Amino acid sequence: VARSQHSAGDLQKLRQEELYRIEQIEPPRAEPAVLGTSAPRAVEGERLLEERWQGLEENLRQHQLLREIEDKELLSELRRRHRERAYELQARLKEEEVLNMELIGIQRISELQHRHSEEEEHSLKENARLRRQEFDREDQLRRQEWQAEDDCARLRRQEF
């Protein structure tokens, strides 16, 4: 899209200003003594004006074309940067998702280890309690055996 568009009035004003400059730059030519010979000068001025006007229009077209090319390049650059930022954002989101998944995994492992540790502690305590009970029973049996042996020995002594 061309940014520099002129209205018809603007173009006419430019044309008049250029004609005025041409008239100011060119030295006045000697007027021929014959009446009606000023027409070639006017035709030449119109020709010069037309050439300069065409040059101005060509410059304007080239300027507009360059602006359009610059605008397209700028738009392309903006789109490229937008894609880069979108890609970087997506990469960061995926990285954060992976980190969150790792954290959840570590938390679960920690919970399982804690549970396993509690179960192991409970199992050790239960084994210790059962062993104590077994030792206590064995102790009690030994005492009963000793008591029985003592009772037998006493009965034997009493019989003799």
mmCIF file of C-alpha atoms in Angstrom:
data_model
loop_
_atom_site.group_PDB
_atom_site.id
_atom_site.type_symbol
_atom_site.label_atom_id
_atom_site.label_comp_id
_atom_site.label_asym_id
_atom_site.label_seq_id
_atom_site.Cartn_x
_atom_site.Cartn_y
_atom_site.Cartn_z
ATOM 1 C CA VAL A 1 0.000 0.000 0.000
ATOM 2 C CA ALA A 2 1.494 3.307 -1.067
ATOM 3 C CA ARG A 3 1.767 5.843 1.705
ATOM 4 C CA SER A 4 2.393 8.904 -0.439
ATOM 5 C CA GLN A 5 -0.656 9.504 -2.571
ATOM 6 C CA HIS A 6 -1.372 12.997 -3.746
ATOM 7 C CA SER A 7 -4.699 14.433 -4.731
ATOM 8 C CA ALA A 8 -5.192 15.949 -8.162
ATOM 9 C CA GLY A 9 -5.023 19.440 -6.624
ATOM 10 C CA ASP A 10 -1.658 18.643 -5.017
ATOM 11 C CA LEU A 11 -0.284 17.381 -8.309
ATOM 12 C CA GLN A 12 -1.497 20.497 -10.128
ATOM 13 C CA LYS A 13 0.133 22.704 -7.493
ATOM 14 C CA LEU A 14 3.417 20.792 -7.871
ATOM 15 C CA ARG A 15 3.214 21.197 -11.632
ATOM 16 C CA GLN A 16 2.684 24.963 -11.282
ATOM 17 C CA GLU A 17 5.584 25.275 -8.835
ATOM 18 C CA GLU A 18 7.847 23.365 -11.220
ATOM 19 C CA LEU A 19 6.812 25.611 -14.133
ATOM 20 C CA TYR A 20 7.601 28.657 -12.011
ATOM 21 C CA ARG A 21 11.063 27.241 -11.165
ATOM 22 C CA ILE A 22 11.774 26.531 -14.807
ATOM 23 C CA GLU A 23 10.877 30.077 -15.706
ATOM 24 C CA GLN A 24 13.079 31.399 -12.914
ATOM 25 C CA ILE A 25 16.092 29.257 -13.856
ATOM 26 C CA GLU A 26 16.082 29.798 -17.598
ATOM 27 C CA PRO A 27 17.289 33.210 -18.628
ATOM 28 C CA PRO A 28 14.757 35.175 -20.573
ATOM 29 C CA ARG A 29 15.316 34.870 -24.275
ATOM 30 C CA ALA A 30 15.392 37.830 -26.519
ATOM 31 C CA GLU A 31 11.972 38.502 -27.886
ATOM 32 C CA PRO A 32 11.892 38.506 -31.633
ATOM 33 C CA ALA A 33 10.730 41.684 -33.185
ATOM 34 C CA VAL A 34 8.002 39.906 -34.994
ATOM 35 C CA LEU A 35 4.670 39.595 -33.269
ATOM 36 C CA GLY A 36 3.427 36.078 -32.458
ATOM 37 C CA THR A 37 6.885 34.464 -32.234
ATOM 38 C CA SER A 38 6.649 33.856 -28.458
ATOM 39 C CA ALA A 39 4.834 30.595 -29.103
ATOM 40 C CA PRO A 40 8.024 28.465 -29.559
ATOM 41 C CA ARG A 41 9.261 29.569 -26.134
ATOM 42 C CA ALA A 42 5.963 28.608 -24.550
ATOM 43 C CA VAL A 43 6.021 25.229 -26.335
ATOM 44 C CA GLU A 44 9.590 24.607 -25.193
ATOM 45 C CA GLY A 45 8.644 25.580 -21.612
ATOM 46 C CA GLU A 46 5.682 23.216 -21.759
ATOM 47 C CA ARG A 47 7.953 20.458 -23.090
ATOM 48 C CA LEU A 48 10.498 21.052 -20.300
ATOM 49 C CA LEU A 49 7.694 21.186 -17.777
ATOM 50 C CA GLU A 50 6.233 17.934 -19.116
ATOM 51 C CA GLU A 51 9.666 16.225 -18.991
ATOM 52 C CA ARG A 52 10.255 17.356 -15.428
ATOM 53 C CA TRP A 53 6.722 16.455 -14.493
ATOM 54 C CA GLN A 54 7.223 12.952 -15.914
ATOM 55 C CA GLY A 55 10.491 12.729 -14.002
ATOM 56 C CA LEU A 56 8.690 13.727 -10.809
ATOM 57 C CA GLU A 57 5.947 11.183 -11.425
ATOM 58 C CA GLU A 58 8.563 8.478 -12.101
ATOM 59 C CA ASN A 59 10.420 9.426 -8.915
ATOM 60 C CA LEU A 60 7.141 9.287 -7.012
ATOM 61 C CA ARG A 61 6.322 5.848 -8.471
ATOM 62 C CA GLN A 62 9.800 4.574 -7.579
ATOM 63 C CA HIS A 63 9.491 6.029 -4.095
ATOM 64 C CA GLN A 64 6.093 4.368 -3.653
ATOM 65 C CA LEU A 65 7.465 1.083 -4.980
ATOM 66 C CA LEU A 66 10.404 1.254 -2.564
ATOM 67 C CA ARG A 67 8.001 2.024 0.283
ATOM 68 C CA GLU A 68 5.867 -0.966 -0.655
ATOM 69 C CA ILE A 69 8.956 -3.204 -0.747
ATOM 70 C CA GLU A 70 10.136 -1.838 2.625
ATOM 71 C CA ASP A 71 6.646 -2.351 4.068
ATOM 72 C CA LYS A 72 6.585 -5.958 2.842
ATOM 73 C CA GLU A 73 10.053 -6.609 4.268
ATOM 74 C CA LEU A 74 9.066 -5.020 7.572
ATOM 75 C CA LEU A 75 5.880 -7.072 7.725
ATOM 76 C CA SER A 76 7.857 -10.211 6.906
ATOM 77 C CA GLU A 77 10.366 -9.390 9.663
ATOM 78 C CA LEU A 78 7.571 -8.753 12.156
ATOM 79 C CA ARG A 79 5.939 -12.065 11.284
ATOM 80 C CA ARG A 80 9.287 -13.874 11.620
ATOM 81 C CA ARG A 81 9.868 -12.326 15.047
ATOM 82 C CA HIS A 82 6.327 -13.221 16.086
ATOM 83 C CA ARG A 83 6.916 -16.841 15.032
ATOM 84 C CA GLU A 84 10.204 -16.873 16.966
ATOM 85 C CA ARG A 85 8.547 -15.524 20.107
ATOM 86 C CA ALA A 86 5.676 -17.987 19.754
ATOM 87 C CA TYR A 87 8.157 -20.856 19.354
ATOM 88 C CA GLU A 88 10.192 -19.692 22.372
ATOM 89 C CA LEU A 89 7.033 -19.377 24.458
ATOM 90 C CA GLN A 90 5.868 -22.825 23.397
ATOM 91 C CA ALA A 91 9.295 -24.273 24.224
ATOM 92 C CA ARG A 92 9.241 -22.619 27.663
ATOM 93 C CA LEU A 93 5.733 -23.953 28.328
ATOM 94 C CA LYS A 94 6.795 -27.476 27.365
ATOM 95 C CA GLU A 95 9.911 -27.194 29.521
ATOM 96 C CA GLU A 96 7.790 -26.027 32.443
ATOM 97 C CA GLU A 97 5.402 -28.912 31.856
ATOM 98 C CA VAL A 98 8.316 -31.378 31.923
ATOM 99 C CA LEU A 99 9.668 -29.794 35.106
ATOM 100 C CA ASN A 100 6.218 -30.037 36.714
ATOM 101 C CA MET A 101 5.973 -33.693 35.715
ATOM 102 C CA GLU A 102 9.427 -34.336 37.178
ATOM 103 C CA LEU A 103 8.395 -32.613 40.406
ATOM 104 C CA ILE A 104 5.220 -34.701 40.627
ATOM 105 C CA GLY A 105 7.276 -37.861 40.006
ATOM 106 C CA ILE A 106 9.777 -36.912 42.715
ATOM 107 C CA GLN A 107 6.936 -36.150 45.148
ATOM 108 C CA ARG A 108 5.328 -39.527 44.444
ATOM 109 C CA ILE A 109 8.641 -41.335 44.861
ATOM 110 C CA SER A 110 9.194 -39.489 48.117
ATOM 111 C CA GLU A 111 5.704 -40.440 49.322
ATOM 112 C CA LEU A 112 6.292 -44.072 48.359
ATOM 113 C CA GLN A 113 9.663 -44.091 50.119
ATOM 114 C CA HIS A 114 8.082 -42.514 53.192
ATOM 115 C CA ARG A 115 5.269 -45.056 53.128
ATOM 116 C CA HIS A 116 7.728 -47.874 52.603
ATOM 117 C CA SER A 117 9.848 -46.527 55.434
ATOM 118 C CA GLU A 118 6.804 -46.347 57.717
ATOM 119 C CA GLU A 119 5.766 -49.871 56.712
ATOM 120 C CA GLU A 120 9.294 -51.131 57.270
ATOM 121 C CA GLU A 121 9.422 -49.409 60.679
ATOM 122 C CA HIS A 122 6.050 -50.905 61.578
ATOM 123 C CA SER A 123 7.209 -54.322 60.383
ATOM 124 C CA LEU A 124 10.424 -54.082 62.431
ATOM 125 C CA LYS A 125 8.476 -53.059 65.541
ATOM 126 C CA GLU A 126 6.008 -55.881 64.983
ATOM 127 C CA ASN A 127 8.855 -58.387 64.534
ATOM 128 C CA ALA A 128 10.522 -57.091 67.707
ATOM 129 C CA ARG A 129 7.227 -57.385 69.637
ATOM 130 C CA LEU A 130 6.669 -60.928 68.369
ATOM 131 C CA ARG A 131 10.240 -61.910 69.290
ATOM 132 C CA ARG A 132 9.820 -60.444 72.755
ATOM 133 C CA GLN A 133 6.630 -62.429 73.179
ATOM 134 C CA GLU A 134 8.431 -65.566 71.986
ATOM 135 C CA PHE A 135 11.350 -64.946 74.380
ATOM 136 C CA ASP A 136 8.878 -64.264 77.170
ATOM 137 C CA ARG A 137 7.080 -67.563 76.436
ATOM 138 C CA GLU A 138 10.366 -69.449 76.274
ATOM 139 C CA ASP A 139 11.391 -67.816 79.566
ATOM 140 C CA GLN A 140 8.086 -68.752 81.105
ATOM 141 C CA LEU A 141 8.433 -72.351 79.853
ATOM 142 C CA ARG A 142 11.958 -72.573 81.247
ATOM 143 C CA ARG A 143 10.766 -71.252 84.567
ATOM 144 C CA GLN A 144 7.943 -73.736 84.549
ATOM 145 C CA GLU A 145 10.411 -76.526 83.699
ATOM 146 C CA TRP A 146 12.718 -75.384 86.447
ATOM 147 C CA GLN A 147 9.795 -75.114 88.816
ATOM 148 C CA ALA A 148 8.710 -78.615 87.830
ATOM 149 C CA GLU A 149 12.257 -79.915 88.271
ATOM 150 C CA ASP A 150 12.526 -78.151 91.617
ATOM 151 C CA ASP A 151 9.169 -79.577 92.686
ATOM 152 C CA CYS A 152 10.243 -83.083 91.599
ATOM 153 C CA ALA A 153 13.535 -82.707 93.412
ATOM 154 C CA ARG A 154 11.792 -81.561 96.553
ATOM 155 C CA LEU A 155 9.329 -84.440 96.362
ATOM 156 C CA ARG A 156 12.178 -86.883 96.013
ATOM 157 C CA ARG A 157 13.940 -85.378 98.960
ATOM 158 C CA GLN A 158 10.828 -85.561 100.999
ATOM 159 C CA GLU A 159 10.338 -89.161 100.096
ATOM 160 C CA PHE A 160 13.763 -90.096 101.249
#
